[in-house]
Amino acid sequence: MTSAEPGPLVVGVDVGGSKVLAAEVTDGGEVVTTAVRVTPGRLVEAALVEDALGLAVADVARGRPVAAIGVAAAGFVDAAGERVMFAPHLPWREEPVRARLADRWGTLVLLDNDANCAARAELAHGAAKGATDAVVVTMGTGIGGAVVVGGQVQRGRNGMSGEFGHAQVVPDGQPCECGHRGCWEQYSSGNALVRLARARLGHEPTLLDELCGGDPARLTGPMITRAAEDGDLVARQAFASVGDWLGVGLANLVAALDPEVVVVGGGVSAAGDRLLEPARAALRRALVGAPYRVVPPVRRARYGPEAGAVGAALLAWAEIGRN
Ligand SMILES: [Zn+2]
């Protein structure tokens, strides 16, 4: 191949509850360009979501032939990587998404869960690079996760491992969208951050009043991040609580898995040490036998909102390498 001849174009697409993010990704995990489309929602025909995927891919491809597409879906993907079994924020229910998209686009398509894809990206080129055993937690609206053992992302017997967010940490605790109560993500997630801060609006002075225009319903995670940076006590205490609960949950995972590193990604991780310092302290406090063992470092993910798309693209690159 000469330098004038471009290599194959591989696109990763992350399909989340609010947006579809497509990225051209090199085999070295570098993001060349991205495009974002709005996800039509979960109460629409699945074809509309697939239209949005196609448009995002076309935005990135700009007329060039696409060699392979990796799709990271915010939902349960079966062990074969063929079907999305269930996705709380998308209309896919036991849908053969991989084959349908491959037919529709006439190209190679690979499919996996978004957190598994994020873990693949961090493992190959990010904060877990070189690790044989790792835990990856993605904190956004809820908590997603993935387990790495022996250098491989573990998908479980049915493809559904790593759903840490719905481990019960408080019996009869806060109700969760999953239908259960007291799930970890009800105490440590973007949703938890907003709920904690919202409960204090109107009761004490806080910059958040102004940021949300006096309407607690309009309060968002990024507003709380901004207020915390400006020294707002309510915002800082919300992060301290969410960070503490993060560490408590991580202590359970570390007790079970003994990883060499814990990586925290997702939107909430943009707060960096404001989230991770209380998490590290709680991990040391809550982990069994902490003084007598190696407590793994808790690192912020390298890949931000692009992690799922990068990991999905790497899955597609690996498949190209096999063919
Ligand atoms: Zn739950």
PDB file of C-alpha atoms and ligand atoms in Angstrom:
ATOM      1  CA  MET A   1       0.000   0.000   0.000  1.00  0.00           C
ATOM      2  CA  THR A   2       1.402   3.399  -0.920  1.00  0.00           C
ATOM      3  CA  SER A   3       0.916   6.462   1.234  1.00  0.00           C
ATOM      4  CA  ALA A   4      -1.489   7.868  -1.360  1.00  0.00           C
ATOM      5  CA  GLU A   5      -3.766   4.906  -0.884  1.00  0.00           C
ATOM      6  CA  PRO A   6      -6.048   5.333   2.134  1.00  0.00           C
ATOM      7  CA  GLY A   7      -6.577   2.376   4.470  1.00  0.00           C
ATOM      8  CA  PRO A   8     -10.005   0.880   5.122  1.00  0.00           C
ATOM      9  CA  LEU A   9     -12.569   3.179   6.715  1.00  0.00           C
ATOM     10  CA  VAL A  10     -13.861   1.757  10.002  1.00  0.00           C
ATOM     11  CA  VAL A  11     -16.639   3.514  11.908  1.00  0.00           C
ATOM     12  CA  GLY A  12     -17.742   2.930  15.485  1.00  0.00           C
ATOM     13  CA  VAL A  13     -21.241   3.984  16.519  1.00  0.00           C
ATOM     14  CA  ASP A  14     -22.423   4.385  20.099  1.00  0.00           C
ATOM     15  CA  VAL A  15     -26.206   4.228  20.384  1.00  0.00           C
ATOM     16  CA  GLY A  16     -27.306   5.736  23.678  1.00  0.00           C
ATOM     17  CA  GLY A  17     -30.629   6.798  25.070  1.00  0.00           C
ATOM     18  CA  SER A  18     -30.244  10.426  24.052  1.00  0.00           C
ATOM     19  CA  LYS A  19     -27.772  10.443  21.173  1.00  0.00           C
ATOM     20  CA  VAL A  20     -26.058   8.423  18.474  1.00  0.00           C
ATOM     21  CA  LEU A  21     -22.321   9.152  18.213  1.00  0.00           C
ATOM     22  CA  ALA A  22     -20.409   7.864  15.192  1.00  0.00           C
ATOM     23  CA  ALA A  23     -16.620   8.074  14.934  1.00  0.00           C
ATOM     24  CA  GLU A  24     -14.020   7.231  12.324  1.00  0.00           C
ATOM     25  CA  VAL A  25     -11.383   5.366  14.311  1.00  0.00           C
ATOM     26  CA  THR A  26      -7.925   4.154  13.280  1.00  0.00           C
ATOM     27  CA  ASP A  27      -6.697   0.661  14.158  1.00  0.00           C
ATOM     28  CA  GLY A  28      -4.565   2.396  16.790  1.00  0.00           C
ATOM     29  CA  GLY A  29      -7.678   3.718  18.545  1.00  0.00           C
ATOM     30  CA  GLU A  30      -7.325   7.327  17.409  1.00  0.00           C
ATOM     31  CA  VAL A  31     -10.532   9.226  16.671  1.00  0.00           C
ATOM     32  CA  VAL A  32     -10.301  10.951  13.276  1.00  0.00           C
ATOM     33  CA  THR A  33     -13.730  12.556  13.145  1.00  0.00           C
ATOM     34  CA  THR A  34     -17.109  12.260  14.856  1.00  0.00           C
ATOM     35  CA  ALA A  35     -20.770  13.002  14.124  1.00  0.00           C
ATOM     36  CA  VAL A  36     -23.749  13.115  16.469  1.00  0.00           C
ATOM     37  CA  ARG A  37     -27.452  12.537  15.803  1.00  0.00           C
ATOM     38  CA  VAL A  38     -30.337  12.633  18.249  1.00  0.00           C
ATOM     39  CA  THR A  39     -31.782   9.241  19.260  1.00  0.00           C
ATOM     40  CA  PRO A  40     -35.485   9.290  18.347  1.00  0.00           C
ATOM     41  CA  GLY A  41     -36.448   7.719  21.704  1.00  0.00           C
ATOM     42  CA  ARG A  42     -37.668   4.374  22.982  1.00  0.00           C
ATOM     43  CA  LEU A  43     -41.326   4.645  21.995  1.00  0.00           C
ATOM     44  CA  VAL A  44     -40.703   4.723  18.234  1.00  0.00           C
ATOM     45  CA  GLU A  45     -40.234   2.081  15.546  1.00  0.00           C
ATOM     46  CA  ALA A  46     -36.809   0.438  15.753  1.00  0.00           C
ATOM     47  CA  ALA A  47     -36.277   1.453  12.103  1.00  0.00           C
ATOM     48  CA  LEU A  48     -36.218   5.126  13.141  1.00  0.00           C
ATOM     49  CA  VAL A  49     -33.303   4.487  15.499  1.00  0.00           C
ATOM     50  CA  GLU A  50     -31.576   2.573  12.715  1.00  0.00           C
ATOM     51  CA  ASP A  51     -32.176   5.546  10.386  1.00  0.00           C
ATOM     52  CA  ALA A  52     -30.398   7.803  12.896  1.00  0.00           C
ATOM     53  CA  LEU A  53     -27.501   5.331  13.019  1.00  0.00           C
ATOM     54  CA  GLY A  54     -27.255   5.339   9.241  1.00  0.00           C
ATOM     55  CA  LEU A  55     -27.259   9.140   9.075  1.00  0.00           C
ATOM     56  CA  ALA A  56     -24.509   9.416  11.710  1.00  0.00           C
ATOM     57  CA  VAL A  57     -22.373   6.886   9.831  1.00  0.00           C
ATOM     58  CA  ALA A  58     -22.971   8.744   6.554  1.00  0.00           C
ATOM     59  CA  ASP A  59     -21.944  12.035   8.202  1.00  0.00           C
ATOM     60  CA  VAL A  60     -18.612  10.453   9.114  1.00  0.00           C
ATOM     61  CA  ALA A  61     -18.076   8.547   5.845  1.00  0.00           C
ATOM     62  CA  ARG A  62     -18.787  11.557   3.579  1.00  0.00           C
ATOM     63  CA  GLY A  63     -19.281   9.313   0.548  1.00  0.00           C
ATOM     64  CA  ARG A  64     -16.304   7.015   1.158  1.00  0.00           C
ATOM     65  CA  PRO A  65     -16.908   3.242   1.226  1.00  0.00           C
ATOM     66  CA  VAL A  66     -17.088   1.882   4.769  1.00  0.00           C
ATOM     67  CA  ALA A  67     -15.151  -1.362   5.341  1.00  0.00           C
ATOM     68  CA  ALA A  68     -16.753  -2.217   8.682  1.00  0.00           C
ATOM     69  CA  ILE A  69     -19.001  -0.722  11.338  1.00  0.00           C
ATOM     70  CA  GLY A  70     -18.915  -1.502  15.043  1.00  0.00           C
ATOM     71  CA  VAL A  71     -22.091  -0.783  16.993  1.00  0.00           C
ATOM     72  CA  ALA A  72     -22.061  -0.191  20.765  1.00  0.00           C
ATOM     73  CA  ALA A  73     -25.600  -0.459  22.120  1.00  0.00           C
ATOM     74  CA  ALA A  74     -26.829   0.773  25.502  1.00  0.00           C
ATOM     75  CA  GLY A  75     -28.537  -2.504  26.325  1.00  0.00           C
ATOM     76  CA  PHE A  76     -28.191  -6.252  26.719  1.00  0.00           C
ATOM     77  CA  VAL A  77     -26.530  -7.847  23.701  1.00  0.00           C
ATOM     78  CA  ASP A  78     -26.672 -11.642  23.396  1.00  0.00           C
ATOM     79  CA  ALA A  79     -23.557 -13.798  23.704  1.00  0.00           C
ATOM     80  CA  ALA A  80     -23.256 -14.207  19.928  1.00  0.00           C
ATOM     81  CA  GLY A  81     -23.243 -10.425  19.355  1.00  0.00           C
ATOM     82  CA  GLU A  82     -26.299 -10.784  17.103  1.00  0.00           C
ATOM     83  CA  ARG A  83     -29.301  -9.456  18.981  1.00  0.00           C
ATOM     84  CA  VAL A  84     -30.114  -6.610  21.334  1.00  0.00           C
ATOM     85  CA  MET A  85     -32.279  -8.423  23.897  1.00  0.00           C
ATOM     86  CA  PHE A  86     -33.385  -5.423  25.928  1.00  0.00           C
ATOM     87  CA  ALA A  87     -32.470  -1.740  26.044  1.00  0.00           C
ATOM     88  CA  PRO A  88     -34.250   0.405  28.647  1.00  0.00           C
ATOM     89  CA  HIS A  89     -33.881   3.620  26.614  1.00  0.00           C
ATOM     90  CA  LEU A  90     -34.222   2.211  23.066  1.00  0.00           C
ATOM     91  CA  PRO A  91     -37.028   0.410  21.201  1.00  0.00           C
ATOM     92  CA  TRP A  92     -34.969  -2.763  20.576  1.00  0.00           C
ATOM     93  CA  ARG A  93     -36.485  -5.917  22.131  1.00  0.00           C
ATOM     94  CA  GLU A  94     -34.884  -9.222  21.081  1.00  0.00           C
ATOM     95  CA  GLU A  95     -34.039  -7.593  17.767  1.00  0.00           C
ATOM     96  CA  PRO A  96     -31.518  -9.171  15.356  1.00  0.00           C
ATOM     97  CA  VAL A  97     -29.783  -5.804  15.056  1.00  0.00           C
ATOM     98  CA  ARG A  98     -26.414  -6.982  13.726  1.00  0.00           C
ATOM     99  CA  ALA A  99     -27.736  -8.885  10.698  1.00  0.00           C
ATOM    100  CA  ARG A 100     -30.347  -6.236   9.927  1.00  0.00           C
ATOM    101  CA  LEU A 101     -27.797  -3.425   9.853  1.00  0.00           C
ATOM    102  CA  ALA A 102     -25.364  -5.561   7.834  1.00  0.00           C
ATOM    103  CA  ASP A 103     -28.105  -6.183   5.233  1.00  0.00           C
ATOM    104  CA  ARG A 104     -29.159  -2.571   5.227  1.00  0.00           C
ATOM    105  CA  TRP A 105     -25.646  -1.197   4.794  1.00  0.00           C
ATOM    106  CA  GLY A 106     -24.161  -4.081   2.795  1.00  0.00           C
ATOM    107  CA  THR A 107     -21.073  -4.116   4.969  1.00  0.00           C
ATOM    108  CA  LEU A 108     -19.453  -5.958   7.871  1.00  0.00           C
ATOM    109  CA  VAL A 109     -21.184  -5.067  11.171  1.00  0.00           C
ATOM    110  CA  LEU A 110     -20.117  -6.025  14.707  1.00  0.00           C
ATOM    111  CA  LEU A 111     -22.285  -5.485  17.794  1.00  0.00           C
ATOM    112  CA  ASP A 112     -21.672  -5.373  21.549  1.00  0.00           C
ATOM    113  CA  ASN A 113     -22.874  -3.708  24.725  1.00  0.00           C
ATOM    114  CA  ASP A 114     -21.651  -0.109  25.151  1.00  0.00           C
ATOM    115  CA  ALA A 115     -19.811  -0.650  28.432  1.00  0.00           C
ATOM    116  CA  ASN A 116     -18.065  -3.731  27.042  1.00  0.00           C
ATOM    117  CA  CYS A 117     -16.973  -1.595  24.100  1.00  0.00           C
ATOM    118  CA  ALA A 118     -15.747   1.169  26.413  1.00  0.00           C
ATOM    119  CA  ALA A 119     -13.730  -1.409  28.343  1.00  0.00           C
ATOM    120  CA  ARG A 120     -12.223  -2.698  25.102  1.00  0.00           C
ATOM    121  CA  ALA A 121     -11.070   0.833  24.223  1.00  0.00           C
ATOM    122  CA  GLU A 122      -9.561   1.461  27.675  1.00  0.00           C
ATOM    123  CA  LEU A 123      -7.880  -1.941  27.654  1.00  0.00           C
ATOM    124  CA  ALA A 124      -6.327  -1.532  24.218  1.00  0.00           C
ATOM    125  CA  HIS A 125      -5.228   2.113  24.325  1.00  0.00           C
ATOM    126  CA  GLY A 126      -6.507   3.786  27.494  1.00  0.00           C
ATOM    127  CA  ALA A 127      -6.354   3.789  31.280  1.00  0.00           C
ATOM    128  CA  ALA A 128      -6.342  -0.032  31.538  1.00  0.00           C
ATOM    129  CA  LYS A 129      -3.717  -0.547  28.826  1.00  0.00           C
ATOM    130  CA  GLY A 130      -1.640  -3.629  29.467  1.00  0.00           C
ATOM    131  CA  ALA A 131      -3.803  -4.805  32.390  1.00  0.00           C
ATOM    132  CA  THR A 132      -4.735  -8.467  32.597  1.00  0.00           C
ATOM    133  CA  ASP A 133      -7.417  -7.921  35.227  1.00  0.00           C
ATOM    134  CA  ALA A 134      -9.512  -4.759  35.400  1.00  0.00           C
ATOM    135  CA  VAL A 135     -12.890  -3.389  36.320  1.00  0.00           C
ATOM    136  CA  VAL A 136     -14.366  -0.646  34.135  1.00  0.00           C
ATOM    137  CA  VAL A 137     -17.302   1.382  35.422  1.00  0.00           C
ATOM    138  CA  THR A 138     -19.115   3.932  33.265  1.00  0.00           C
ATOM    139  CA  MET A 139     -21.069   6.570  35.179  1.00  0.00           C
ATOM    140  CA  GLY A 140     -23.655   8.406  33.162  1.00  0.00           C
ATOM    141  CA  THR A 141     -27.373   8.534  33.783  1.00  0.00           C
ATOM    142  CA  GLY A 142     -26.856   5.177  35.500  1.00  0.00           C
ATOM    143  CA  ILE A 143     -23.883   2.845  35.973  1.00  0.00           C
ATOM    144  CA  GLY A 144     -22.637   0.441  33.322  1.00  0.00           C
ATOM    145  CA  GLY A 145     -19.660  -1.801  33.635  1.00  0.00           C
ATOM    146  CA  ALA A 146     -17.377  -4.461  32.329  1.00  0.00           C
ATOM    147  CA  VAL A 147     -14.981  -7.016  33.757  1.00  0.00           C
ATOM    148  CA  VAL A 148     -11.602  -7.833  32.233  1.00  0.00           C
ATOM    149  CA  VAL A 149     -10.009 -11.147  33.187  1.00  0.00           C
ATOM    150  CA  GLY A 150      -6.888 -12.533  31.563  1.00  0.00           C
ATOM    151  CA  GLY A 151      -6.753  -9.517  29.227  1.00  0.00           C
ATOM    152  CA  GLN A 152     -10.220 -10.253  27.805  1.00  0.00           C
ATOM    153  CA  VAL A 153     -13.524  -8.459  28.298  1.00  0.00           C
ATOM    154  CA  GLN A 154     -15.815 -11.033  29.931  1.00  0.00           C
ATOM    155  CA  ARG A 155     -19.281 -11.197  28.428  1.00  0.00           C
ATOM    156  CA  GLY A 156     -20.745 -13.911  30.668  1.00  0.00           C
ATOM    157  CA  ARG A 157     -22.670 -16.970  29.534  1.00  0.00           C
ATOM    158  CA  ASN A 158     -25.458 -14.895  27.985  1.00  0.00           C
ATOM    159  CA  GLY A 159     -23.594 -11.688  27.207  1.00  0.00           C
ATOM    160  CA  MET A 160     -25.033  -9.816  30.179  1.00  0.00           C
ATOM    161  CA  SER A 161     -22.204  -9.614  32.697  1.00  0.00           C
ATOM    162  CA  GLY A 162     -21.086  -6.338  34.237  1.00  0.00           C
ATOM    163  CA  GLU A 163     -24.493  -4.867  35.081  1.00  0.00           C
ATOM    164  CA  PHE A 164     -23.086  -3.595  38.359  1.00  0.00           C
ATOM    165  CA  GLY A 165     -25.429  -0.628  38.506  1.00  0.00           C
ATOM    166  CA  HIS A 166     -28.290  -2.822  39.591  1.00  0.00           C
ATOM    167  CA  ALA A 167     -26.528  -4.587  42.440  1.00  0.00           C
ATOM    168  CA  GLN A 168     -28.558  -3.854  45.561  1.00  0.00           C
ATOM    169  CA  VAL A 169     -26.627  -1.764  48.081  1.00  0.00           C
ATOM    170  CA  VAL A 170     -29.532  -0.500  50.244  1.00  0.00           C
ATOM    171  CA  PRO A 171     -32.359  -2.922  51.126  1.00  0.00           C
ATOM    172  CA  ASP A 172     -35.701  -1.214  50.414  1.00  0.00           C
ATOM    173  CA  GLY A 173     -33.784   1.852  49.219  1.00  0.00           C
ATOM    174  CA  GLN A 174     -34.522   4.308  46.426  1.00  0.00           C
ATOM    175  CA  PRO A 175     -36.738   2.921  43.652  1.00  0.00           C
ATOM    176  CA  CYS A 176     -34.877   2.236  40.396  1.00  0.00           C
ATOM    177  CA  GLU A 177     -36.037   2.385  36.750  1.00  0.00           C
ATOM    178  CA  CYS A 178     -35.305  -1.344  36.567  1.00  0.00           C
ATOM    179  CA  GLY A 179     -38.217  -2.032  38.916  1.00  0.00           C
ATOM    180  CA  HIS A 180     -36.113  -2.944  41.970  1.00  0.00           C
ATOM    181  CA  ARG A 181     -35.074  -0.835  44.943  1.00  0.00           C
ATOM    182  CA  GLY A 182     -31.752   0.247  46.414  1.00  0.00           C
ATOM    183  CA  CYS A 183     -29.658  -0.314  43.279  1.00  0.00           C
ATOM    184  CA  TRP A 184     -26.106   1.054  43.367  1.00  0.00           C
ATOM    185  CA  GLU A 185     -26.795   3.490  40.520  1.00  0.00           C
ATOM    186  CA  GLN A 186     -29.505   5.143  42.615  1.00  0.00           C
ATOM    187  CA  TYR A 187     -26.706   6.363  44.926  1.00  0.00           C
ATOM    188  CA  SER A 188     -23.807   6.795  42.537  1.00  0.00           C
ATOM    189  CA  SER A 189     -24.626   8.134  39.053  1.00  0.00           C
ATOM    190  CA  GLY A 190     -25.628  11.270  37.195  1.00  0.00           C
ATOM    191  CA  ASN A 191     -29.212  10.689  38.289  1.00  0.00           C
ATOM    192  CA  ALA A 192     -28.158  10.338  41.928  1.00  0.00           C
ATOM    193  CA  LEU A 193     -26.096  13.531  41.727  1.00  0.00           C
ATOM    194  CA  VAL A 194     -29.079  15.485  40.416  1.00  0.00           C
ATOM    195  CA  ARG A 195     -31.481  13.983  42.944  1.00  0.00           C
ATOM    196  CA  LEU A 196     -29.205  14.847  45.879  1.00  0.00           C
ATOM    197  CA  ALA A 197     -28.670  18.437  44.761  1.00  0.00           C
ATOM    198  CA  ARG A 198     -32.314  18.947  43.796  1.00  0.00           C
ATOM    199  CA  ALA A 199     -33.484  17.958  47.287  1.00  0.00           C
ATOM    200  CA  ARG A 200     -31.580  20.903  48.739  1.00  0.00           C
ATOM    201  CA  LEU A 201     -32.688  23.575  46.280  1.00  0.00           C
ATOM    202  CA  GLY A 202     -34.816  26.214  47.987  1.00  0.00           C
ATOM    203  CA  HIS A 203     -33.557  25.174  51.421  1.00  0.00           C
ATOM    204  CA  GLU A 204     -30.159  26.827  51.399  1.00  0.00           C
ATOM    205  CA  PRO A 205     -28.216  29.270  49.244  1.00  0.00           C
ATOM    206  CA  THR A 206     -26.626  27.651  46.207  1.00  0.00           C
ATOM    207  CA  LEU A 207     -25.419  28.713  42.761  1.00  0.00           C
ATOM    208  CA  LEU A 208     -27.609  25.945  41.387  1.00  0.00           C
ATOM    209  CA  ASP A 209     -30.745  28.074  41.877  1.00  0.00           C
ATOM    210  CA  GLU A 210     -29.504  30.493  39.252  1.00  0.00           C
ATOM    211  CA  LEU A 211     -28.040  27.828  36.949  1.00  0.00           C
ATOM    212  CA  CYS A 212     -31.365  26.008  36.672  1.00  0.00           C
ATOM    213  CA  GLY A 213     -33.328  29.245  36.355  1.00  0.00           C
ATOM    214  CA  GLY A 214     -35.098  28.609  39.659  1.00  0.00           C
ATOM    215  CA  ASP A 215     -36.695  25.433  38.264  1.00  0.00           C
ATOM    216  CA  PRO A 216     -35.371  22.314  40.058  1.00  0.00           C
ATOM    217  CA  ALA A 217     -36.765  20.138  37.247  1.00  0.00           C
ATOM    218  CA  ARG A 218     -34.235  21.708  34.871  1.00  0.00           C
ATOM    219  CA  LEU A 219     -31.208  20.894  37.013  1.00  0.00           C
ATOM    220  CA  THR A 220     -28.597  18.748  35.181  1.00  0.00           C
ATOM    221  CA  GLY A 221     -25.347  16.997  36.056  1.00  0.00           C
ATOM    222  CA  PRO A 222     -23.152  19.441  34.083  1.00  0.00           C
ATOM    223  CA  MET A 223     -24.704  22.339  36.068  1.00  0.00           C
ATOM    224  CA  ILE A 224     -23.665  20.626  39.293  1.00  0.00           C
ATOM    225  CA  THR A 225     -20.138  20.070  37.925  1.00  0.00           C
ATOM    226  CA  ARG A 226     -19.898  23.773  37.066  1.00  0.00           C
ATOM    227  CA  ALA A 227     -21.211  24.906  40.459  1.00  0.00           C
ATOM    228  CA  ALA A 228     -18.781  22.578  42.248  1.00  0.00           C
ATOM    229  CA  GLU A 229     -15.905  24.125  40.289  1.00  0.00           C
ATOM    230  CA  ASP A 230     -17.087  27.538  41.503  1.00  0.00           C
ATOM    231  CA  GLY A 231     -16.941  26.365  45.105  1.00  0.00           C
ATOM    232  CA  ASP A 232     -20.644  25.761  45.664  1.00  0.00           C
ATOM    233  CA  LEU A 233     -21.117  23.734  48.847  1.00  0.00           C
ATOM    234  CA  VAL A 234     -24.326  21.963  47.819  1.00  0.00           C
ATOM    235  CA  ALA A 235     -22.746  20.825  44.536  1.00  0.00           C
ATOM    236  CA  ARG A 236     -19.517  19.745  46.242  1.00  0.00           C
ATOM    237  CA  GLN A 237     -21.392  17.747  48.874  1.00  0.00           C
ATOM    238  CA  ALA A 238     -23.444  16.017  46.160  1.00  0.00           C
ATOM    239  CA  PHE A 239     -20.185  14.933  44.477  1.00  0.00           C
ATOM    240  CA  ALA A 240     -18.733  13.846  47.831  1.00  0.00           C
ATOM    241  CA  SER A 241     -21.747  11.608  48.434  1.00  0.00           C
ATOM    242  CA  VAL A 242     -21.827  10.134  44.935  1.00  0.00           C
ATOM    243  CA  GLY A 243     -18.043   9.612  45.079  1.00  0.00           C
ATOM    244  CA  ASP A 244     -18.285   7.908  48.468  1.00  0.00           C
ATOM    245  CA  TRP A 245     -20.969   5.537  47.186  1.00  0.00           C
ATOM    246  CA  LEU A 246     -18.845   4.895  44.114  1.00  0.00           C
ATOM    247  CA  GLY A 247     -16.008   3.729  46.360  1.00  0.00           C
ATOM    248  CA  VAL A 248     -18.300   1.519  48.447  1.00  0.00           C
ATOM    249  CA  GLY A 249     -19.540  -0.249  45.323  1.00  0.00           C
ATOM    250  CA  LEU A 250     -16.007  -0.533  43.968  1.00  0.00           C
ATOM    251  CA  ALA A 251     -14.936  -2.187  47.235  1.00  0.00           C
ATOM    252  CA  ASN A 252     -17.485  -4.940  46.547  1.00  0.00           C
ATOM    253  CA  LEU A 253     -16.207  -5.386  43.005  1.00  0.00           C
ATOM    254  CA  VAL A 254     -12.576  -5.403  44.100  1.00  0.00           C
ATOM    255  CA  ALA A 255     -13.394  -7.938  46.830  1.00  0.00           C
ATOM    256  CA  ALA A 256     -14.942 -10.190  44.198  1.00  0.00           C
ATOM    257  CA  LEU A 257     -12.473  -9.727  41.347  1.00  0.00           C
ATOM    258  CA  ASP A 258      -9.091  -8.499  42.710  1.00  0.00           C
ATOM    259  CA  PRO A 259      -8.339  -6.348  39.634  1.00  0.00           C
ATOM    260  CA  GLU A 260      -5.039  -4.529  39.110  1.00  0.00           C
ATOM    261  CA  VAL A 261      -6.804  -1.326  38.079  1.00  0.00           C
ATOM    262  CA  VAL A 262     -10.252   0.234  38.261  1.00  0.00           C
ATOM    263  CA  VAL A 263     -11.211   2.629  35.461  1.00  0.00           C
ATOM    264  CA  VAL A 264     -14.091   5.091  35.802  1.00  0.00           C
ATOM    265  CA  GLY A 265     -15.560   6.601  32.640  1.00  0.00           C
ATOM    266  CA  GLY A 266     -18.864   8.041  31.471  1.00  0.00           C
ATOM    267  CA  GLY A 267     -20.166  11.599  31.666  1.00  0.00           C
ATOM    268  CA  VAL A 268     -19.903  11.991  35.451  1.00  0.00           C
ATOM    269  CA  SER A 269     -16.183  11.130  35.351  1.00  0.00           C
ATOM    270  CA  ALA A 270     -15.614  14.528  33.733  1.00  0.00           C
ATOM    271  CA  ALA A 271     -15.564  15.814  37.335  1.00  0.00           C
ATOM    272  CA  GLY A 272     -12.223  14.003  37.776  1.00  0.00           C
ATOM    273  CA  ASP A 273     -10.782  13.922  41.290  1.00  0.00           C
ATOM    274  CA  ARG A 274     -13.835  15.637  42.744  1.00  0.00           C
ATOM    275  CA  LEU A 275     -15.533  12.281  42.136  1.00  0.00           C
ATOM    276  CA  LEU A 276     -12.543   9.961  42.331  1.00  0.00           C
ATOM    277  CA  GLU A 277     -10.865  11.169  45.550  1.00  0.00           C
ATOM    278  CA  PRO A 278     -13.872  10.365  47.773  1.00  0.00           C
ATOM    279  CA  ALA A 279     -14.208   7.100  45.836  1.00  0.00           C
ATOM    280  CA  ARG A 280     -10.588   6.124  46.562  1.00  0.00           C
ATOM    281  CA  ALA A 281     -11.029   6.968  50.259  1.00  0.00           C
ATOM    282  CA  ALA A 282     -14.222   4.909  50.482  1.00  0.00           C
ATOM    283  CA  LEU A 283     -12.587   2.011  48.623  1.00  0.00           C
ATOM    284  CA  ARG A 284      -9.735   1.908  51.158  1.00  0.00           C
ATOM    285  CA  ARG A 285     -12.237   2.161  54.028  1.00  0.00           C
ATOM    286  CA  ALA A 286     -14.694  -0.444  52.764  1.00  0.00           C
ATOM    287  CA  LEU A 287     -12.417  -3.022  51.136  1.00  0.00           C
ATOM    288  CA  VAL A 288     -11.900  -6.194  53.130  1.00  0.00           C
ATOM    289  CA  GLY A 289      -8.336  -6.564  54.407  1.00  0.00           C
ATOM    290  CA  ALA A 290      -7.241  -3.279  52.821  1.00  0.00           C
ATOM    291  CA  PRO A 291      -4.060  -2.828  54.941  1.00  0.00           C
ATOM    292  CA  TYR A 292      -2.858  -6.288  53.949  1.00  0.00           C
ATOM    293  CA  ARG A 293      -3.412  -6.300  50.215  1.00  0.00           C
ATOM    294  CA  VAL A 294      -2.752  -4.248  47.103  1.00  0.00           C
ATOM    295  CA  VAL A 295      -5.618  -1.769  46.742  1.00  0.00           C
ATOM    296  CA  PRO A 296      -5.951  -1.103  42.997  1.00  0.00           C
ATOM    297  CA  PRO A 297      -5.616   2.429  41.655  1.00  0.00           C
ATOM    298  CA  VAL A 298      -8.861   4.119  40.573  1.00  0.00           C
ATOM    299  CA  ARG A 299      -8.175   5.938  37.307  1.00  0.00           C
ATOM    300  CA  ARG A 300     -10.260   8.203  35.161  1.00  0.00           C
ATOM    301  CA  ALA A 301     -10.938   6.732  31.698  1.00  0.00           C
ATOM    302  CA  ARG A 302      -8.895   8.051  28.771  1.00  0.00           C
ATOM    303  CA  TYR A 303     -11.800   8.043  26.371  1.00  0.00           C
ATOM    304  CA  GLY A 304     -14.658  10.337  27.335  1.00  0.00           C
ATOM    305  CA  PRO A 305     -17.979  10.289  25.495  1.00  0.00           C
ATOM    306  CA  GLU A 306     -16.290   8.488  22.563  1.00  0.00           C
ATOM    307  CA  ALA A 307     -15.298   5.366  24.527  1.00  0.00           C
ATOM    308  CA  GLY A 308     -18.153   3.171  23.275  1.00  0.00           C
ATOM    309  CA  ALA A 309     -17.674   4.182  19.641  1.00  0.00           C
ATOM    310  CA  VAL A 310     -13.905   3.620  19.829  1.00  0.00           C
ATOM    311  CA  GLY A 311     -14.320   0.180  21.400  1.00  0.00           C
ATOM    312  CA  ALA A 312     -16.943  -0.812  18.828  1.00  0.00           C
ATOM    313  CA  ALA A 313     -14.624   0.284  16.027  1.00  0.00           C
ATOM    314  CA  LEU A 314     -11.781  -1.751  17.542  1.00  0.00           C
ATOM    315  CA  LEU A 315     -14.096  -4.785  17.538  1.00  0.00           C
ATOM    316  CA  ALA A 316     -14.636  -4.170  13.808  1.00  0.00           C
ATOM    317  CA  TRP A 317     -10.886  -3.691  13.223  1.00  0.00           C
ATOM    318  CA  ALA A 318     -10.206  -7.020  14.942  1.00  0.00           C
ATOM    319  CA  GLU A 319     -12.708  -8.719  12.636  1.00  0.00           C
ATOM    320  CA  ILE A 320     -11.091  -7.162   9.561  1.00  0.00           C
ATOM    321  CA  GLY A 321      -7.746  -8.499  10.825  1.00  0.00           C
ATOM    322  CA  ARG A 322      -9.190 -12.019  10.986  1.00  0.00           C
ATOM    323  CA  ASN A 323     -10.555 -11.922   7.419  1.00  0.00           C
TER     324      ASN A 323
HETATM  325 ZN    ZN B   1     -31.929  -0.988  39.243  1.00  0.00          ZN
END
